[in-house]
Amino acid sequence: MKTMLNVALPKGRLGEKVYAMFERAGFECPSIKETGRKLIFENPEAGVRYFWVKPSDVAIYVEHGAADIGVAGKDILLEYEPDVYELYDLDIGKCRMAVAAKKGFRYSADKTLRVATKFSNITRNYYASQGRDIDIIHLNGSIEIAPILGLSDVIVDIVETGTTLKENDLEVFETIVPISARLIANKSSFKFKGDAIERIMAGLETEKADK
Amino acid sequence: MNIDASVLKHNERAIFALRELYSGYGYAQYKMSKFEEYDLYVRNKEFLVSDNIITFTDKSGRLMALKPDVTLSIIKSSDKPLADGGVYKVYYDENVYRVSGDTDAFKEIPQAGLVCIGDVDDYNIYEVLMLALRSLATVSDSFVLDVSDLDVIAAVMDPMGLADADKAEVMKCIGEKNAHGVKAVCERAGVPADKLIRLVTSYGAPSKVIPVLREILPEDSMCLADRFEKITSAIESEGFAGRINIDFSVTGSVKYYNGYVFKGFVDGISSGILSGGQYDRLMARMHRTSRAIGFAMYLDLLERLTIDSGEYDVDCVLLYDEECSIDALRDAVNMLKLGGKSVTAIKQIPDKMKYRQLLRLNERGVQILENNA
């Protein structure tokens, strides 16, 4: 029996784009396109099993070996630092992790900077590398309103087009790191299912080169 | 004493097999207390898997720790000078206490391993790597040992003149097999990335990787490829061809490790089950002049290897009541056990107990009430 490769895909538009890339690389699974609430799909002939998971959980599934490979944003990898291989930059889902603030903001050296964010680890590491003292206010959503209401001086968040910031009278103050979707692999799976993983990587690379 | 191996748990079986393996190669068992002065770990925090340590104050006011690691204690106790060419070889199977990555909570972790201290030469390195492979073979038929050489990474990276922060970032990327990350750091620093990328993307059998090393190593470091070839070919000819890979994603803190570092994987366990390396730099930090190499195997992870724990809790449930005599009950249990079955004699069946056969003892003897298999 063919060994099955378990692939965790992020639910949503990015996941659909990623599946299309895998399909073109020869790992098709037609049942995934059926509408319904099913979350696991497999094609024994292609030796692949896909499952849809919350984007921020992809790395957890892969790190714990429930998925052999998966696709996760660089933001998730930097925030949770999972013990996985980061094999390939898919160059899709591109955006950036940035510091944003009200227009005209400037750092004040005599005050502790208050930063609102969902990405506490990235924020802590970024400001530690600059030697700046900060207070982190961890929020789970609507980060943009924190500086407007005086909850924080700046925010650290993902910026794609900047439209949300603009509409809330904020602007990017500095870019921390560019973000895109990455192919990740469980370290143990890479040892025992390495051939299949490398075939996928080669397929993705060919596709990128053809573009 | 005869023990039926089938009643042993996976890690218990492994411990017996590992003791036999290590003592067969002249390693003496090292026994230790559960506590150590906290100061030892504070000074070498980065050597530990986790720096979360359980501490307490002993009766004399000293801050003590429940041991999160064995190696540091062995090095600390190896303070007697060895004769030239002498090596001190010990093995251990002990419990350590630290935060588990999976649960983010303190756990008691059974660990077995060995340490070789002294005038460590290429034979000692071969022997330790070979014992690491044999250790993996005691727990699974499907295993692999990935070996890296930090001196090779340094020989490729040092001539590039990267700043320390960039070097640290490159090491992180090498550990993640992140070739695009290596490329980005090198582009930012304005140095060519090709050799480092070849290092990251070359992994597998020594026959595949060593020719790549010969192409990317500077001429004055070619001896590193020769040595790697000599040691890995000795291991392969011990029957481990296809089981030993060269993989530079195995890294370790260069403050403590040097030379060979390695990690063992078993199919079915999602993380490395064995980890080891040469730690001459740790020895120097602890004011020892000798060299050292060793490894640890994390036996708690064996729980995750699927062993059929059986469909049933017990073969036979024998129900009895107040009227049954001890003698009649004893005879009935012995009779069933003679047939090689496991038996529990009880008055009431506990909730959710699964059994093959339900029997009742009464004045007419043993009656079968239910047969499930």
Coordinates of C-alpha atoms in Angstrom, one line a residue, chain B residues 11-238:
Chain B
N11 CA 10.2 1.9 27.7
E12 CA 10.8 -0.9 30.3
R13 CA 11.9 -3.3 27.6
A14 CA 14.1 -0.6 26.1
I15 CA 15.8 0.1 29.5
F16 CA 16.7 -3.6 29.9
A17 CA 18.0 -3.8 26.3
L18 CA 20.0 -0.6 26.6
R19 CA 21.7 -1.6 29.9
E20 CA 22.8 -4.8 28.3
L21 CA 24.0 -2.9 25.2
Y22 CA 26.0 -0.3 27.0
S23 CA 27.6 -2.6 29.7
G24 CA 28.6 -4.9 26.8
Y25 CA 30.8 -2.1 25.5
G26 CA 32.4 -1.5 28.9
Y27 CA 30.2 1.4 30.0
A28 CA 29.7 1.4 33.8
Q29 CA 26.4 2.4 35.3
Y30 CA 26.2 5.8 36.8
K31 CA 23.8 6.3 39.7
M32 CA 23.0 9.7 41.0
S33 CA 20.9 11.5 43.5
K34 CA 17.8 13.3 42.3
F35 CA 19.0 16.7 43.5
E36 CA 21.8 19.0 42.5
E37 CA 22.8 22.5 43.4
Y38 CA 20.8 25.0 41.3
D39 CA 23.9 27.0 40.6
L40 CA 25.2 24.2 38.2
Y41 CA 22.3 24.7 35.9
V42 CA 22.2 28.5 36.1
R43 CA 25.7 28.7 34.8
N44 CA 24.9 26.4 31.9
K45 CA 21.3 27.2 31.1
E46 CA 21.6 27.1 27.3
F47 CA 23.0 23.5 27.5
L48 CA 19.6 22.4 28.9
V49 CA 16.6 21.3 26.8
S50 CA 14.5 23.6 28.9
D51 CA 15.6 26.3 31.5
N52 CA 12.5 25.8 33.6
I53 CA 13.8 24.0 36.7
I54 CA 12.0 22.9 39.9
T55 CA 13.9 24.3 42.8
F56 CA 13.7 24.2 46.6
T57 CA 15.7 25.3 49.6
D58 CA 17.3 22.4 51.5
K59 CA 17.8 22.4 55.3
S60 CA 21.1 24.2 55.2
G61 CA 19.6 27.0 53.1
R62 CA 21.2 26.0 49.8
L63 CA 19.1 26.4 46.7
M64 CA 18.7 22.9 45.1
A65 CA 17.1 21.7 41.9
L66 CA 15.4 18.5 40.9
K67 CA 17.7 17.3 38.1
P68 CA 16.6 18.5 34.7
D69 CA 19.7 16.9 33.1
V70 CA 22.2 14.1 33.7
T71 CA 25.2 15.1 31.7
L72 CA 26.2 18.2 33.7
S73 CA 26.2 16.1 36.9
I74 CA 28.4 13.4 35.3
I75 CA 30.9 16.0 34.1
K76 CA 30.8 17.7 37.5
S77 CA 31.7 14.4 39.2
S78 CA 34.4 13.5 36.7
D79 CA 37.0 15.7 38.4
K80 CA 39.7 13.1 38.8
P81 CA 42.5 13.5 36.2
L82 CA 42.6 10.7 33.7
A83 CA 45.9 9.1 32.5
D84 CA 47.0 10.0 29.0
G85 CA 44.7 8.3 26.4
G86 CA 42.3 7.4 29.2
V87 CA 38.6 7.6 28.8
Y88 CA 35.8 7.5 31.4
K89 CA 32.7 5.7 30.0
V90 CA 29.5 5.7 31.9
Y91 CA 25.8 5.0 31.1
Y92 CA 22.7 6.0 33.0
D93 CA 19.0 5.4 33.1
E94 CA 17.4 8.1 35.3
N95 CA 14.4 10.3 35.5
V96 CA 14.8 14.0 34.9
Y97 CA 12.4 16.8 35.7
R98 CA 11.7 19.6 33.3
V99 CA 8.9 21.3 31.3
S100 CA 7.7 19.2 28.5
G101 CA 7.4 21.0 25.1
D102 CA 4.1 19.2 24.4
T103 CA 2.2 20.1 27.5
D104 CA 4.1 23.2 28.8
A105 CA 4.0 21.6 32.2
F106 CA 6.6 19.9 34.4
K107 CA 7.0 16.2 33.7
E108 CA 9.1 13.4 35.1
I109 CA 11.0 12.1 32.0
P110 CA 12.7 8.7 31.9
Q111 CA 16.0 9.1 30.0
A112 CA 18.8 6.7 29.2
G113 CA 22.1 7.5 27.6
L114 CA 25.9 7.5 27.9
V115 CA 28.8 9.8 28.3
C116 CA 32.4 9.2 27.2
I117 CA 34.9 11.7 28.8
G118 CA 38.7 11.9 28.4
D119 CA 41.1 11.6 25.4
V120 CA 38.2 11.1 23.0
D121 CA 39.5 9.9 19.6
D122 CA 37.9 8.9 16.3
Y123 CA 37.3 5.4 17.6
N124 CA 35.4 6.7 20.6
I125 CA 33.3 8.9 18.2
Y126 CA 32.6 5.9 16.0
E127 CA 31.6 3.8 19.0
V128 CA 29.2 6.4 20.4
L129 CA 27.5 6.9 17.0
M130 CA 27.3 3.2 16.6
L131 CA 25.8 2.8 20.1
A132 CA 23.3 5.5 19.3
L133 CA 22.2 3.5 16.2
R134 CA 22.0 0.3 18.2
S135 CA 20.0 2.1 20.9
L136 CA 17.5 3.2 18.2
A137 CA 17.4 -0.4 16.9
T138 CA 16.3 -1.6 20.3
V139 CA 13.0 0.3 20.1
S140 CA 12.1 0.1 16.4
D141 CA 12.9 -1.5 13.1
S142 CA 12.4 1.8 11.3
F143 CA 14.9 4.4 12.5
V144 CA 17.5 6.9 11.2
L145 CA 20.4 8.8 12.8
D146 CA 21.2 12.2 11.4
V147 CA 24.7 13.4 11.9
S148 CA 26.1 16.9 11.4
D149 CA 29.5 18.4 12.0
L150 CA 29.6 21.9 13.5
D151 CA 33.2 22.2 12.4
V152 CA 32.2 21.8 8.8
I153 CA 29.5 24.5 9.1
A154 CA 32.1 26.8 10.7
A155 CA 34.7 26.0 8.0
V156 CA 32.2 27.0 5.3
M157 CA 30.7 30.0 7.1
D158 CA 33.7 31.6 8.8
P159 CA 35.6 32.8 5.7
M160 CA 32.4 34.7 4.6
G161 CA 33.0 37.3 7.3
L162 CA 29.4 37.5 8.5
A163 CA 28.6 39.5 11.6
D164 CA 27.7 37.5 14.7
A165 CA 24.0 38.4 14.5
D166 CA 23.9 37.2 10.8
K167 CA 25.8 34.1 11.8
A168 CA 23.2 33.3 14.4
E169 CA 20.4 33.9 11.9
V170 CA 22.1 31.6 9.4
M171 CA 22.5 28.9 12.0
K172 CA 18.8 29.1 12.8
C173 CA 18.0 28.8 9.1
I174 CA 20.3 25.8 8.7
G175 CA 18.4 24.2 11.6
E176 CA 15.1 24.8 9.7
K177 CA 16.5 23.6 6.3
N178 CA 15.5 27.1 5.3
A179 CA 17.5 27.8 2.1
H180 CA 15.4 30.9 1.2
G181 CA 16.2 32.3 4.6
V182 CA 20.0 31.7 4.2
K183 CA 19.8 33.4 0.8
A184 CA 18.0 36.4 2.3
V185 CA 20.6 36.9 5.1
C186 CA 23.5 36.5 2.7
E187 CA 22.0 39.0 0.2
R188 CA 21.4 41.5 3.0
A189 CA 25.1 41.1 4.1
G190 CA 26.4 41.2 0.5
V191 CA 28.1 37.8 0.6
P192 CA 27.6 34.9 -1.8
A193 CA 25.1 32.3 -0.5
D194 CA 25.8 29.4 -2.8
K195 CA 28.0 27.3 -0.5
L196 CA 25.7 27.7 2.5
I197 CA 22.7 26.8 0.3
R198 CA 24.4 23.7 -0.9
L199 CA 25.1 22.8 2.8
V200 CA 21.5 23.3 3.7
T201 CA 20.1 21.4 0.7
S202 CA 22.5 18.5 0.9
Y203 CA 21.4 15.7 3.1
G204 CA 21.1 12.0 3.0
A205 CA 23.6 9.1 2.7
P206 CA 27.3 9.9 3.3
S207 CA 28.1 8.8 -0.3
K208 CA 25.7 11.6 -1.5
V209 CA 26.8 14.4 0.8
I210 CA 30.5 13.9 1.3
P211 CA 31.3 14.7 -2.4
V212 CA 29.4 18.0 -2.0
L213 CA 31.5 18.8 1.1
R214 CA 34.7 18.2 -1.0
E215 CA 33.4 20.9 -3.4
I216 CA 32.5 23.5 -0.8
L217 CA 35.0 23.1 1.9
P218 CA 38.1 25.3 1.8
E219 CA 41.3 23.4 0.9
D220 CA 42.7 23.6 4.5
S221 CA 39.5 22.0 5.9
M222 CA 39.3 19.1 3.5
C223 CA 40.5 16.8 6.4
L224 CA 36.9 17.3 7.9
A225 CA 35.4 15.5 4.9
D226 CA 38.0 12.8 5.0
R227 CA 37.3 12.2 8.7
F228 CA 33.5 12.2 8.2
E229 CA 33.9 9.6 5.5
K230 CA 36.2 7.4 7.6
I231 CA 33.8 7.4 10.6
T232 CA 30.5 7.0 8.6
S233 CA 31.9 4.2 6.4
A234 CA 33.0 2.3 9.6
I235 CA 29.4 2.7 10.9
E236 CA 27.8 1.7 7.5
S237 CA 29.9 -1.5 7.4
E238 CA 28.5 -2.4 10.8

